[in-house]
mmCIF file of the C-alpha atoms, coordinates in Angstrom:
data_MODEL
# 
_entry.id   MODEL 
# 
loop_
_atom_site.group_PDB 
_atom_site.id 
_atom_site.type_symbol 
_atom_site.label_atom_id 
_atom_site.label_alt_id 
_atom_site.label_comp_id 
_atom_site.label_asym_id 
_atom_site.label_entity_id 
_atom_site.label_seq_id 
_atom_site.pdbx_PDB_ins_code 
_atom_site.Cartn_x 
_atom_site.Cartn_y 
_atom_site.Cartn_z 
_atom_site.occupancy 
_atom_site.B_iso_or_equiv 
_atom_site.pdbx_formal_charge 
_atom_site.auth_seq_id 
_atom_site.auth_comp_id 
_atom_site.auth_asym_id 
_atom_site.auth_atom_id 
_atom_site.pdbx_PDB_model_num 
ATOM 1  C CA . UNK A 1 1  ? 11.829 -26.799 -4.428  1.00 0.00 ? 1  UNK A CA 1 
ATOM 2  C CA . UNK A 1 2  ? 9.090  -24.298 -3.802  1.00 0.00 ? 2  UNK A CA 1 
ATOM 3  C CA . UNK A 1 3  ? 6.675  -26.171 -6.022  1.00 0.00 ? 3  UNK A CA 1 
ATOM 4  C CA . UNK A 1 4  ? 6.923  -29.312 -3.993  1.00 0.00 ? 4  UNK A CA 1 
ATOM 5  C CA . UNK A 1 5  ? 6.464  -27.353 -0.827  1.00 0.00 ? 5  UNK A CA 1 
ATOM 6  C CA . UNK A 1 6  ? 3.420  -25.633 -2.019  1.00 0.00 ? 6  UNK A CA 1 
ATOM 7  C CA . UNK A 1 7  ? 2.007  -28.836 -3.498  1.00 0.00 ? 7  UNK A CA 1 
ATOM 8  C CA . UNK A 1 8  ? 2.415  -30.577 -0.045  1.00 0.00 ? 8  UNK A CA 1 
ATOM 9  C CA . UNK A 1 9  ? 1.327  -27.710 2.150   1.00 0.00 ? 9  UNK A CA 1 
ATOM 10 C CA . UNK A 1 10 ? -0.794 -25.595 -0.171  1.00 0.00 ? 10 UNK A CA 1 
ATOM 11 C CA . UNK A 1 11 ? -1.918 -22.178 0.872   1.00 0.00 ? 11 UNK A CA 1 
ATOM 12 C CA . UNK A 1 12 ? -0.218 -22.405 4.268   1.00 0.00 ? 12 UNK A CA 1 
ATOM 13 C CA . UNK A 1 13 ? 3.108  -22.763 2.626   1.00 0.00 ? 13 UNK A CA 1 
ATOM 14 C CA . UNK A 1 14 ? 2.389  -19.671 0.459   1.00 0.00 ? 14 UNK A CA 1 
ATOM 15 C CA . UNK A 1 15 ? 1.330  -17.728 3.517   1.00 0.00 ? 15 UNK A CA 1 
ATOM 16 C CA . UNK A 1 16 ? 4.546  -18.545 5.444   1.00 0.00 ? 16 UNK A CA 1 
ATOM 17 C CA . UNK A 1 17 ? 6.591  -17.957 2.369   1.00 0.00 ? 17 UNK A CA 1 
ATOM 18 C CA . UNK A 1 18 ? 5.187  -14.546 1.779   1.00 0.00 ? 18 UNK A CA 1 
ATOM 19 C CA . UNK A 1 19 ? 5.713  -13.637 5.388   1.00 0.00 ? 19 UNK A CA 1 
ATOM 20 C CA . UNK A 1 20 ? 9.423  -14.369 5.087   1.00 0.00 ? 20 UNK A CA 1 
ATOM 21 C CA . UNK A 1 21 ? 10.382 -13.798 1.521   1.00 0.00 ? 21 UNK A CA 1 
ATOM 22 C CA . UNK A 1 22 ? 7.483  -13.191 -0.793  1.00 0.00 ? 22 UNK A CA 1 
ATOM 23 C CA . UNK A 1 23 ? 8.458  -12.632 -4.306  1.00 0.00 ? 23 UNK A CA 1 
ATOM 24 C CA . UNK A 1 24 ? 10.375 -16.015 -4.786  1.00 0.00 ? 24 UNK A CA 1 
ATOM 25 C CA . UNK A 1 25 ? 7.516  -18.180 -3.658  1.00 0.00 ? 25 UNK A CA 1 
ATOM 26 C CA . UNK A 1 26 ? 4.977  -16.098 -5.567  1.00 0.00 ? 26 UNK A CA 1 
ATOM 27 C CA . UNK A 1 27 ? 6.513  -17.185 -8.861  1.00 0.00 ? 27 UNK A CA 1 
ATOM 28 C CA . UNK A 1 28 ? 5.972  -20.891 -8.038  1.00 0.00 ? 28 UNK A CA 1 
ATOM 29 C CA . UNK A 1 29 ? 2.554  -20.217 -6.742  1.00 0.00 ? 29 UNK A CA 1 
ATOM 30 C CA . UNK A 1 30 ? 1.604  -18.269 -9.774  1.00 0.00 ? 30 UNK A CA 1 
ATOM 31 C CA . UNK A 1 31 ? 2.866  -21.127 -12.105 1.00 0.00 ? 31 UNK A CA 1 
ATOM 32 C CA . UNK A 1 32 ? 0.876  -23.629 -10.025 1.00 0.00 ? 32 UNK A CA 1 
ATOM 33 C CA . UNK A 1 33 ? -2.187 -21.486 -10.312 1.00 0.00 ? 33 UNK A CA 1 
ATOM 34 C CA . UNK A 1 34 ? -1.753 -21.358 -14.049 1.00 0.00 ? 34 UNK A CA 1 
ATOM 35 C CA . UNK A 1 35 ? -1.513 -25.123 -14.163 1.00 0.00 ? 35 UNK A CA 1 
ATOM 36 C CA . UNK A 1 36 ? -4.776 -25.376 -12.163 1.00 0.00 ? 36 UNK A CA 1 
ATOM 37 C CA . UNK A 1 37 ? -3.239 -26.864 -8.966  1.00 0.00 ? 37 UNK A CA 1 
ATOM 38 C CA . UNK A 1 38 ? -4.177 -23.785 -6.879  1.00 0.00 ? 38 UNK A CA 1 
ATOM 39 C CA . UNK A 1 39 ? -6.956 -21.074 -7.154  1.00 0.00 ? 39 UNK A CA 1 
ATOM 40 C CA . UNK A 1 40 ? -5.582 -17.761 -8.442  1.00 0.00 ? 40 UNK A CA 1 
ATOM 41 C CA . UNK A 1 41 ? -8.014 -15.571 -6.476  1.00 0.00 ? 41 UNK A CA 1 
ATOM 42 C CA . UNK A 1 42 ? -7.101 -17.404 -3.183  1.00 0.00 ? 42 UNK A CA 1 
ATOM 43 C CA . UNK A 1 43 ? -3.411 -17.216 -4.140  1.00 0.00 ? 43 UNK A CA 1 
ATOM 44 C CA . UNK A 1 44 ? -3.872 -13.508 -4.594  1.00 0.00 ? 44 UNK A CA 1 
ATOM 45 C CA . UNK A 1 45 ? -5.606 -12.985 -1.257  1.00 0.00 ? 45 UNK A CA 1 
ATOM 46 C CA . UNK A 1 46 ? -3.080 -15.212 0.776   1.00 0.00 ? 46 UNK A CA 1 
ATOM 47 C CA . UNK A 1 47 ? -0.202 -13.426 -0.846  1.00 0.00 ? 47 UNK A CA 1 
ATOM 48 C CA . UNK A 1 48 ? -1.524 -9.999  -0.089  1.00 0.00 ? 48 UNK A CA 1 
ATOM 49 C CA . UNK A 1 49 ? -2.307 -10.873 3.574   1.00 0.00 ? 49 UNK A CA 1 
ATOM 50 C CA . UNK A 1 50 ? 0.913  -12.709 4.087   1.00 0.00 ? 50 UNK A CA 1 
ATOM 51 C CA . UNK A 1 51 ? 3.051  -9.945  2.591   1.00 0.00 ? 51 UNK A CA 1 
ATOM 52 C CA . UNK A 1 52 ? 1.245  -7.174  4.438   1.00 0.00 ? 52 UNK A CA 1 
ATOM 53 C CA . UNK A 1 53 ? 1.574  -9.109  7.835   1.00 0.00 ? 53 UNK A CA 1 
ATOM 54 C CA . UNK A 1 54 ? 5.199  -9.722  7.214   1.00 0.00 ? 54 UNK A CA 1 
ATOM 55 C CA . UNK A 1 55 ? 5.871  -6.167  6.401   1.00 0.00 ? 55 UNK A CA 1 
ATOM 56 C CA . UNK A 1 56 ? 4.147  -4.987  9.593   1.00 0.00 ? 56 UNK A CA 1 
ATOM 57 C CA . UNK A 1 57 ? 5.920  -7.537  11.642  1.00 0.00 ? 57 UNK A CA 1 
ATOM 58 C CA . UNK A 1 58 ? 9.366  -6.437  10.374  1.00 0.00 ? 58 UNK A CA 1 
ATOM 59 C CA . UNK A 1 59 ? 8.437  -2.847  10.851  1.00 0.00 ? 59 UNK A CA 1 
ATOM 60 C CA . UNK A 1 60 ? 7.690  -3.190  14.520  1.00 0.00 ? 60 UNK A CA 1 
ATOM 61 C CA . UNK A 1 61 ? 10.763 -5.398  14.913  1.00 0.00 ? 61 UNK A CA 1 
ATOM 62 C CA . UNK A 1 62 ? 12.891 -2.665  13.378  1.00 0.00 ? 62 UNK A CA 1 
ATOM 63 C CA . UNK A 1 63 ? 11.183 0.032   15.426  1.00 0.00 ? 63 UNK A CA 1 
ATOM 64 C CA . UNK A 1 64 ? 11.753 -1.705  18.720  1.00 0.00 ? 64 UNK A CA 1 
ATOM 65 C CA . UNK A 1 65 ? 15.097 -3.190  18.262  1.00 0.00 ? 65 UNK A CA 1 
ATOM 66 C CA . UNK A 1 66 ? 16.660 -1.082  15.455  1.00 0.00 ? 66 UNK A CA 1 
ATOM 67 C CA . UNK A 1 67 ? 19.139 1.657   15.901  1.00 0.00 ? 67 UNK A CA 1 
ATOM 68 C CA . UNK A 1 68 ? 17.829 5.232   15.431  1.00 0.00 ? 68 UNK A CA 1 
ATOM 69 C CA . UNK A 1 69 ? 19.339 7.363   12.775  1.00 0.00 ? 69 UNK A CA 1 
# 
């Protein structure tokens, strides 16, 4: 499922996938980079940026709308 999504949408699907979930879509992206369908350095950069951005977004959502301890 993730492989067909990445094949069709490429690095954009990887960026959105790492924003939301991260680890699951990285397995498919890593396999596709191994097959030569994606560039490994670009996969690494997109995964880092997407994961970091997602973490920051969810942090601020929790800070604004979350319950304090």
